[in-house]
């Protein structure tokens, strides 16, 4: 009989992130399909009661918690110790967790300590009476998908955020069994003294956005009048992002330009790069502008539902089956009009 443990960490305000609810949805679905299985929840954070209450109506029969100041921050040593303690207390055979950067770092180590196995980048869990529990996961920057089963337990399954619908279970009052974890001093050597991040309005990567807006090198190239128009490009792109809260992606050529001392869009970094050597985000829609749509770029659009592009060149890569709709047009003119219409709304 499998004991499925939903393992989540709380956010700084004590809540559970959407990615944790997605993992819970996957764990609860697996529990439903596995006759005789047990579902329990484990939470790690400074205070876990509010998070447990927020999912009190889920099918988990028991809640375990490792709480305290030492567990408020993302730190390998304390997170791995907390995960190990909860898994032991719950006697978990399958651990389903959100693939946040915090858990991706700590849970493979916890699996090693417990003699188990860990799989990251999982997008689907399934089970059949003949094959047992199986997962689908991605390798090589999401270029290859594998379907696999494992007999080793405990099996840590880290669910890629954005790949599941979040569980909609109601809140209530949950009884949390607190697990004491004694930490050696060495576990607390690393301390987070602050977080450096862009200002809220400069934060352009929004994984939960409905739309991915991609900018290509064309925005900084000489236009019909023989001149570049970088400040105007910045204004149009910023204006569109502010009006739509879209997530900003870029081609490699554009983010690489700063290294070559060329005029660039000030709010872009390599983190915005989409493609083979960049990110492969998940958004329902994507709009590409001034980007040629070459294969190493468009491979990063694998999980974008509906794809549209604006390019002056009717023979660009998007026209060759890479986009659902290609607008052969000047992106400067198109985006100025789009922003005008959005502002009117
Ligand atoms: C091993 C390898 C890995 C790579 N990995 C990646 C990756 O991860 N991501 C990535 O993006 N690239 C990657 N590349 C590079 C990729 O092959 C392309 O060189 C790059 O994507 C081109 O960027 P671009 O389309 O913005 O620029 P360009 O090729 O310069 O295209 C600019 C486009 O803008 C259009 N344009 C210009 N002005 C306007 C206007 N006013 N209105 C509308 N359109 C206009 C032009 O018609 C042109 O099509 C990789 C390459 C290699 C070899």
Short mmCIF file of C-alpha atoms and ligand atoms in Angstrom, two decimals:
data_model
loop_
_atom_site.label_atom_id
_atom_site.label_comp_id
_atom_site.label_asym_id
_atom_site.label_seq_id
_atom_site.Cartn_x
_atom_site.Cartn_y
_atom_site.Cartn_z
CA UNK A 1 0.00 0.00 0.00
CA UNK A 2 1.39 3.39 -0.97
CA UNK A 3 1.47 6.28 1.49
CA UNK A 4 1.44 9.47 -0.60
CA UNK A 5 2.90 12.53 1.09
CA UNK A 6 2.22 16.00 -0.27
CA UNK A 7 5.31 17.92 0.85
CA UNK A 8 5.21 21.71 0.62
CA UNK A 9 6.99 24.70 2.08
CA UNK A 10 5.17 27.87 3.05
CA UNK A 11 5.72 31.30 1.53
CA UNK A 12 7.16 34.18 3.62
CA UNK A 13 3.60 35.23 4.61
CA UNK A 14 2.75 31.70 5.78
CA UNK A 15 0.52 30.87 2.82
CA UNK A 16 0.84 28.11 0.25
CA UNK A 17 1.89 29.06 -3.28
CA UNK A 18 -0.09 28.05 -6.35
CA UNK A 19 2.66 25.52 -7.18
CA UNK A 20 1.99 23.76 -3.85
CA UNK A 21 -1.72 23.54 -4.66
CA UNK A 22 -0.83 22.11 -8.08
CA UNK A 23 1.29 19.41 -6.40
CA UNK A 24 -1.59 18.72 -4.00
CA UNK A 25 -3.94 18.31 -6.95
CA UNK A 26 -1.53 15.77 -8.51
CA UNK A 27 -1.12 13.93 -5.18
CA UNK A 28 -4.88 13.80 -4.55
CA UNK A 29 -5.54 12.55 -8.10
CA UNK A 30 -2.96 9.79 -7.66
CA UNK A 31 -4.47 8.88 -4.28
CA UNK A 32 -7.90 8.60 -5.88
CA UNK A 33 -6.65 6.28 -8.60
CA UNK A 34 -4.62 4.04 -6.27
CA UNK A 35 -6.93 1.74 -4.33
CA UNK A 36 -5.92 1.36 -0.70
CA UNK A 37 -3.47 4.28 -0.75
CA UNK A 38 -3.20 6.86 2.02
CA UNK A 39 -2.74 10.62 1.48
CA UNK A 40 -1.03 12.78 4.10
CA UNK A 41 0.41 16.30 4.01
CA UNK A 42 3.71 17.65 5.31
CA UNK A 43 4.50 21.34 5.64
CA UNK A 44 7.74 23.19 6.36
CA UNK A 45 8.04 26.85 7.31
CA UNK A 46 8.28 29.33 10.15
CA UNK A 47 4.64 28.68 11.03
CA UNK A 48 2.65 26.07 9.14
CA UNK A 49 -0.78 26.19 10.82
CA UNK A 50 -2.30 28.79 8.46
CA UNK A 51 -1.10 26.82 5.43
CA UNK A 52 -2.54 23.59 6.85
CA UNK A 53 -5.85 25.33 7.58
CA UNK A 54 -5.99 26.65 4.03
CA UNK A 55 -6.14 23.07 2.66
CA UNK A 56 -7.98 21.47 5.59
CA UNK A 57 -10.76 20.11 3.37
CA UNK A 58 -8.39 18.20 1.06
CA UNK A 59 -8.46 14.38 1.22
CA UNK A 60 -5.27 14.20 3.37
CA UNK A 61 -5.95 12.24 6.55
CA UNK A 62 -3.05 13.64 8.55
CA UNK A 63 -0.88 16.78 8.64
CA UNK A 64 2.75 16.82 9.69
CA UNK A 65 4.69 20.03 10.25
CA UNK A 66 8.28 21.13 10.83
CA UNK A 67 8.06 24.71 12.00
CA UNK A 68 10.26 27.39 13.52
CA UNK A 69 12.49 30.28 12.60
CA UNK A 70 15.22 27.93 11.36
CA UNK A 71 12.83 26.67 8.68
CA UNK A 72 11.61 30.02 7.41
CA UNK A 73 14.33 30.47 4.80
CA UNK A 74 15.35 28.37 1.85
CA UNK A 75 18.51 26.55 2.96
CA UNK A 76 19.64 23.10 1.86
CA UNK A 77 20.74 21.77 5.26
CA UNK A 78 17.58 22.70 7.19
CA UNK A 79 15.18 21.92 4.34
CA UNK A 80 16.67 18.47 3.72
CA UNK A 81 16.57 17.69 7.47
CA UNK A 82 12.92 18.81 7.70
CA UNK A 83 11.91 16.78 4.64
CA UNK A 84 13.71 13.70 5.93
CA UNK A 85 12.00 13.97 9.34
CA UNK A 86 8.52 14.37 7.85
CA UNK A 87 9.01 11.46 5.44
CA UNK A 88 10.10 9.21 8.29
CA UNK A 89 7.19 10.27 10.53
CA UNK A 90 4.69 9.78 7.71
CA UNK A 91 6.37 6.57 6.48
CA UNK A 92 5.90 7.99 3.02
CA UNK A 93 6.50 5.79 -0.01
CA UNK A 94 5.64 8.43 -2.62
CA UNK A 95 6.43 12.10 -1.98
CA UNK A 96 4.76 14.62 -4.28
CA UNK A 97 6.20 18.14 -4.06
CA UNK A 98 6.21 21.34 -6.12
CA UNK A 99 9.40 21.76 -8.17
CA UNK A 100 10.23 25.15 -6.69
CA UNK A 101 13.87 26.22 -6.66
CA UNK A 102 13.81 25.58 -2.88
CA UNK A 103 12.61 21.98 -3.16
CA UNK A 104 14.59 21.20 -6.33
CA UNK A 105 17.71 21.99 -4.33
CA UNK A 106 16.87 20.10 -1.13
CA UNK A 107 14.67 17.09 -1.95
CA UNK A 108 17.10 15.04 -4.08
CA UNK A 109 19.41 15.10 -1.02
CA UNK A 110 16.57 13.99 1.26
CA UNK A 111 15.81 11.12 -1.16
CA UNK A 112 19.45 10.06 -1.02
CA UNK A 113 19.44 10.03 2.80
CA UNK A 114 16.32 7.87 2.83
CA UNK A 115 17.62 5.45 0.21
CA UNK A 116 15.00 6.61 -2.26
CA UNK A 117 14.96 8.23 -5.68
CA UNK A 118 13.94 11.67 -6.93
CA UNK A 119 12.56 12.85 -10.27
CA UNK A 120 12.34 16.54 -11.11
CA UNK A 121 10.52 18.28 -14.01
CA UNK A 122 7.58 15.90 -13.71
CA UNK A 123 4.49 17.03 -15.63
CA UNK A 124 2.20 14.05 -15.16
CA UNK A 125 1.62 11.25 -12.66
CA UNK A 126 -0.48 8.27 -13.65
CA UNK A 127 -1.28 4.83 -12.30
CA UNK A 128 -2.80 1.68 -13.73
CA UNK A 129 -3.34 -1.67 -12.00
CA UNK A 130 -0.92 -3.35 -14.43
CA UNK A 131 1.95 -0.85 -14.63
CA UNK A 132 1.63 0.77 -11.20
CA UNK A 133 2.61 4.39 -10.61
CA UNK A 134 4.33 6.17 -13.48
CA UNK A 135 5.46 9.69 -14.28
CA UNK A 136 6.17 11.73 -17.36
CA UNK A 137 9.17 14.01 -17.03
CA UNK A 138 11.41 16.13 -19.22
CA UNK A 139 15.15 15.98 -19.83
CA UNK A 140 17.67 18.19 -21.63
CA UNK A 141 15.98 21.53 -21.04
CA UNK A 142 12.59 20.07 -21.78
CA UNK A 143 13.54 18.72 -25.21
CA UNK A 144 12.90 15.05 -24.46
CA UNK A 145 9.98 13.57 -22.58
CA UNK A 146 10.28 10.24 -20.78
CA UNK A 147 7.59 8.03 -19.26
CA UNK A 148 8.95 5.93 -16.42
CA UNK A 149 8.10 3.78 -13.43
CA UNK A 150 10.22 3.08 -10.38
CA UNK A 151 10.09 0.32 -7.81
CA UNK A 152 12.42 2.12 -5.38
CA UNK A 153 10.77 3.85 -2.42
CA UNK A 154 10.49 6.51 -1.17
CA UNK A 155 10.02 8.10 -4.58
CA UNK A 156 10.21 11.89 -4.60
CA UNK A 157 8.22 13.36 -7.48
CA UNK A 158 8.71 17.09 -8.09
CA UNK A 159 5.91 18.59 -10.16
CA UNK A 160 6.80 21.38 -12.59
CA UNK A 161 4.84 24.53 -11.66
CA UNK A 162 2.26 25.42 -14.30
CA UNK A 163 1.77 21.83 -15.46
CA UNK A 164 -1.30 21.05 -13.26
CA UNK A 165 -4.46 22.82 -12.29
CA UNK A 166 -4.28 23.90 -8.63
CA UNK A 167 -6.49 22.04 -6.15
CA UNK A 168 -9.60 23.99 -5.22
CA UNK A 169 -10.11 22.42 -1.79
CA UNK A 170 -11.62 24.60 0.90
CA UNK A 171 -10.03 25.64 4.16
CA UNK A 172 -10.95 24.74 7.73
CA UNK A 173 -9.19 23.71 10.92
CA UNK A 174 -6.39 21.19 10.49
CA UNK A 175 -4.65 19.38 13.32
CA UNK A 176 -0.93 19.47 12.67
CA UNK A 177 1.43 16.97 14.28
CA UNK A 178 4.63 18.91 14.88
CA UNK A 179 7.84 17.01 14.27
CA UNK A 180 10.87 18.19 16.27
CA UNK A 181 14.08 18.39 14.24
CA UNK A 182 17.36 18.84 16.08
CA UNK A 183 19.81 20.71 13.90
CA UNK A 184 23.56 20.68 14.34
CA UNK A 185 25.11 24.18 14.33
CA UNK A 186 26.68 23.39 10.98
CA UNK A 187 23.18 23.21 9.46
CA UNK A 188 22.69 26.90 10.23
CA UNK A 189 25.98 28.16 8.80
CA UNK A 190 24.24 29.61 5.74
CA UNK A 191 22.03 32.59 6.45
CA UNK A 192 19.97 34.55 3.98
CA UNK A 193 20.75 38.18 4.79
CA UNK A 194 18.54 39.68 2.12
CA UNK A 195 17.11 39.20 -1.31
CA UNK A 196 18.22 41.29 -4.25
CA UNK A 197 15.51 41.45 -6.83
CA UNK A 198 14.25 43.93 -9.40
CA UNK A 199 11.66 46.49 -8.31
CA UNK A 200 8.10 45.21 -8.70
CA UNK A 201 7.52 47.22 -11.89
CA UNK A 202 10.83 46.04 -13.34
CA UNK A 203 9.98 42.40 -12.69
CA UNK A 204 9.17 41.26 -16.19
CA UNK A 205 9.16 37.47 -15.84
CA UNK A 206 5.69 36.41 -14.79
CA UNK A 207 5.23 32.62 -15.03
CA UNK A 208 1.49 32.88 -14.28
CA UNK A 209 0.75 35.45 -17.02
CA UNK A 210 -1.78 34.58 -19.74
CA UNK A 211 0.55 35.94 -22.42
CA UNK A 212 4.24 35.60 -23.25
CA UNK A 213 5.41 38.71 -25.12
CA UNK A 214 8.67 38.11 -26.96
CA UNK A 215 11.01 40.82 -28.20
CA UNK A 216 13.64 40.15 -30.84
CA UNK A 217 16.72 41.93 -32.10
CA UNK A 218 14.65 43.74 -34.74
CA UNK A 219 13.57 46.27 -32.09
CA UNK A 220 17.13 47.62 -32.03
CA UNK A 221 17.89 47.38 -35.76
CA UNK A 222 17.89 50.23 -38.28
CA UNK A 223 14.36 50.80 -39.48
CA UNK A 224 12.97 52.09 -42.80
CA UNK A 225 14.31 55.60 -42.15
CA UNK A 226 17.85 54.26 -41.75
CA UNK A 227 17.87 55.00 -38.01
CA UNK A 228 17.53 52.86 -34.85
CA UNK A 229 14.67 53.71 -32.46
CA UNK A 230 15.65 52.05 -29.20
CA UNK A 231 14.07 54.59 -26.79
CA UNK A 232 10.79 54.34 -28.71
CA UNK A 233 11.02 50.53 -28.63
CA UNK A 234 11.54 50.65 -24.85
CA UNK A 235 8.50 52.88 -24.43
CA UNK A 236 6.25 50.67 -26.56
CA UNK A 237 7.35 47.43 -24.88
CA UNK A 238 7.12 48.83 -21.35
CA UNK A 239 3.72 50.34 -22.14
CA UNK A 240 2.40 47.00 -23.42
CA UNK A 241 3.72 45.12 -20.36
CA UNK A 242 2.19 47.62 -17.97
CA UNK A 243 -1.17 47.43 -19.69
CA UNK A 244 -1.31 43.65 -20.01
CA UNK A 245 0.95 42.28 -17.22
CA UNK A 246 2.31 39.89 -19.85
CA UNK A 247 5.54 38.01 -19.19
CA UNK A 248 8.52 39.29 -21.18
CA UNK A 249 10.63 36.88 -23.20
CA UNK A 250 13.43 37.62 -25.62
CA UNK A 251 15.51 36.11 -28.38
CA UNK A 252 19.12 35.32 -27.63
CA UNK A 253 20.37 37.88 -30.12
CA UNK A 254 18.70 40.70 -28.25
CA UNK A 255 19.86 39.75 -24.74
CA UNK A 256 23.39 39.10 -26.04
CA UNK A 257 23.73 42.59 -27.49
CA UNK A 258 24.68 44.27 -24.21
CA UNK A 259 27.87 42.18 -24.14
CA UNK A 260 28.75 43.64 -27.52
CA UNK A 261 28.26 47.21 -26.30
CA UNK A 262 25.25 47.82 -28.54
CA UNK A 263 22.13 49.80 -27.71
CA UNK A 264 19.81 47.51 -25.76
CA UNK A 265 16.52 47.50 -23.93
CA UNK A 266 17.51 48.27 -20.35
CA UNK A 267 15.04 45.91 -18.66
CA UNK A 268 16.14 42.73 -20.47
CA UNK A 269 18.57 40.21 -19.04
CA UNK A 270 19.61 36.69 -20.06
CA UNK A 271 16.88 35.44 -17.71
CA UNK A 272 14.33 36.60 -20.29
CA UNK A 273 15.83 34.42 -23.03
CA UNK A 274 13.50 31.84 -24.53
CA UNK A 275 14.81 28.87 -26.49
CA UNK A 276 17.22 26.01 -26.69
CA UNK A 277 19.72 27.68 -24.39
CA UNK A 278 17.06 29.71 -22.57
CA UNK A 279 13.75 29.05 -20.87
CA UNK A 280 10.75 26.98 -21.98
CA UNK A 281 7.88 28.72 -20.17
CA UNK A 282 4.22 27.71 -20.11
CA UNK A 283 1.65 30.34 -21.13
CA UNK A 284 -1.70 29.96 -22.89
CA UNK A 285 -0.67 32.49 -25.58
CA UNK A 286 2.46 33.98 -27.07
CA UNK A 287 3.12 37.06 -29.22
CA UNK A 288 6.50 37.47 -30.87
CA UNK A 289 7.68 40.82 -32.20
CA UNK A 290 10.76 41.69 -34.28
CA UNK A 291 12.07 38.17 -33.80
CA UNK A 292 12.95 35.96 -36.74
CA UNK A 293 11.56 32.71 -35.31
CA UNK A 294 14.57 30.48 -35.84
CA UNK A 295 14.46 26.92 -34.53
CA UNK A 296 16.82 27.43 -31.53
CA UNK A 297 14.45 30.18 -30.38
CA UNK A 298 11.07 28.62 -31.21
CA UNK A 299 11.96 25.34 -29.51
CA UNK A 300 11.43 27.31 -26.29
CA UNK A 301 7.81 27.89 -27.36
CA UNK A 302 7.01 24.19 -26.98
CA UNK A 303 4.43 24.79 -24.25
CA UNK A 304 2.88 28.00 -25.58
CA UNK A 305 -0.72 27.28 -26.56
CA UNK A 306 -1.51 29.82 -29.29
CA UNK A 307 1.38 31.50 -31.14
CA UNK A 308 1.31 34.76 -33.06
CA UNK A 309 4.14 36.83 -34.49
CA UNK A 310 4.65 40.27 -36.01
CA UNK A 311 7.49 40.48 -38.53
CA UNK A 312 8.28 42.60 -41.58
CA UNK A 313 9.60 39.54 -43.38
CA UNK A 314 6.96 37.23 -44.91
CA UNK A 315 9.63 34.52 -45.18
CA UNK A 316 10.69 34.61 -41.53
CA UNK A 317 10.81 31.39 -39.50
CA UNK A 318 7.35 31.99 -37.99
CA UNK A 319 5.85 31.69 -41.50
CA UNK A 320 7.20 28.16 -41.76
CA UNK A 321 4.78 26.44 -39.47
CA UNK A 322 6.12 27.97 -36.23
CA UNK A 323 3.21 30.36 -35.62
CA UNK A 324 -0.57 30.01 -35.86
CA UNK A 325 -0.83 33.57 -37.17
CA UNK A 326 1.91 35.76 -38.68
CA UNK A 327 1.17 39.45 -39.12
CA UNK A 328 3.50 40.78 -41.83
CA UNK A 329 3.74 44.30 -40.46
CA UNK A 330 5.91 46.87 -38.73
CA UNK A 331 5.90 45.98 -35.02
CA UNK A 332 6.50 49.64 -34.06
CA UNK A 333 3.24 50.63 -35.76
CA UNK A 334 1.32 47.55 -34.57
CA UNK A 335 2.32 47.87 -30.91
CA UNK A 336 1.65 51.64 -30.87
CA UNK A 337 -1.89 50.93 -32.08
CA UNK A 338 -2.37 47.98 -29.71
CA UNK A 339 -1.24 50.11 -26.74
CA UNK A 340 -3.60 52.88 -27.81
CA UNK A 341 -6.54 50.45 -27.95
CA UNK A 342 -5.60 48.86 -24.61
CA UNK A 343 -5.30 52.27 -22.93
CA UNK A 344 -8.77 53.21 -24.20
CA UNK A 345 -10.16 50.10 -22.55
C1 LIG B 1 23.55 26.45 -30.22
C2 LIG B 1 22.63 27.62 -30.37
C3 LIG B 1 21.72 27.89 -29.38
C4 LIG B 1 20.85 28.96 -29.49
N1 LIG B 1 19.94 29.20 -28.50
C5 LIG B 1 19.03 30.20 -28.66
C6 LIG B 1 18.03 30.43 -27.68
O1 LIG B 1 17.95 29.75 -26.64
N2 LIG B 1 17.16 31.43 -27.88
C7 LIG B 1 17.22 32.23 -29.00
O2 LIG B 1 16.38 33.15 -29.12
N3 LIG B 1 18.16 32.05 -29.92
C8 LIG B 1 19.07 31.05 -29.77
N4 LIG B 1 20.03 30.90 -30.72
C9 LIG B 1 20.17 31.93 -31.76
C10 LIG B 1 19.12 31.80 -32.85
O3 LIG B 1 19.56 30.86 -33.80
C11 LIG B 1 18.92 33.14 -33.57
O4 LIG B 1 20.15 33.66 -33.96
C12 LIG B 1 18.23 34.20 -32.71
O5 LIG B 1 17.07 33.66 -32.12
C13 LIG B 1 17.86 35.38 -33.61
O6 LIG B 1 17.30 36.40 -32.85
P1 LIG B 1 16.28 37.42 -33.47
O7 LIG B 1 15.24 36.68 -34.23
O8 LIG B 1 15.82 38.35 -32.40
O9 LIG B 1 17.21 38.33 -34.42
P2 LIG B 1 17.33 38.44 -35.99
O10 LIG B 1 17.63 37.13 -36.60
O11 LIG B 1 18.27 39.57 -36.23
O12 LIG B 1 15.87 38.85 -36.47
C14 LIG B 1 15.33 40.11 -36.30
C15 LIG B 1 13.96 40.10 -36.95
O13 LIG B 1 13.33 41.33 -36.70
C16 LIG B 1 12.53 41.64 -37.82
N5 LIG B 1 12.24 43.07 -37.79
C17 LIG B 1 13.09 44.11 -37.85
N6 LIG B 1 12.42 45.28 -37.74
C18 LIG B 1 11.12 44.97 -37.60
C19 LIG B 1 9.93 45.73 -37.44
N7 LIG B 1 9.94 47.07 -37.40
N8 LIG B 1 8.75 45.07 -37.32
C20 LIG B 1 8.70 43.69 -37.38
N9 LIG B 1 9.80 42.94 -37.53
C21 LIG B 1 10.98 43.57 -37.64
C22 LIG B 1 13.39 41.21 -39.02
O14 LIG B 1 12.58 40.98 -40.16
C23 LIG B 1 14.02 39.93 -38.49
O15 LIG B 1 13.25 38.80 -38.84
C24 LIG B 1 20.91 29.82 -30.63
C25 LIG B 1 21.82 29.54 -31.64
C26 LIG B 1 22.69 28.46 -31.51
C27 LIG B 1 23.66 28.21 -32.62
#
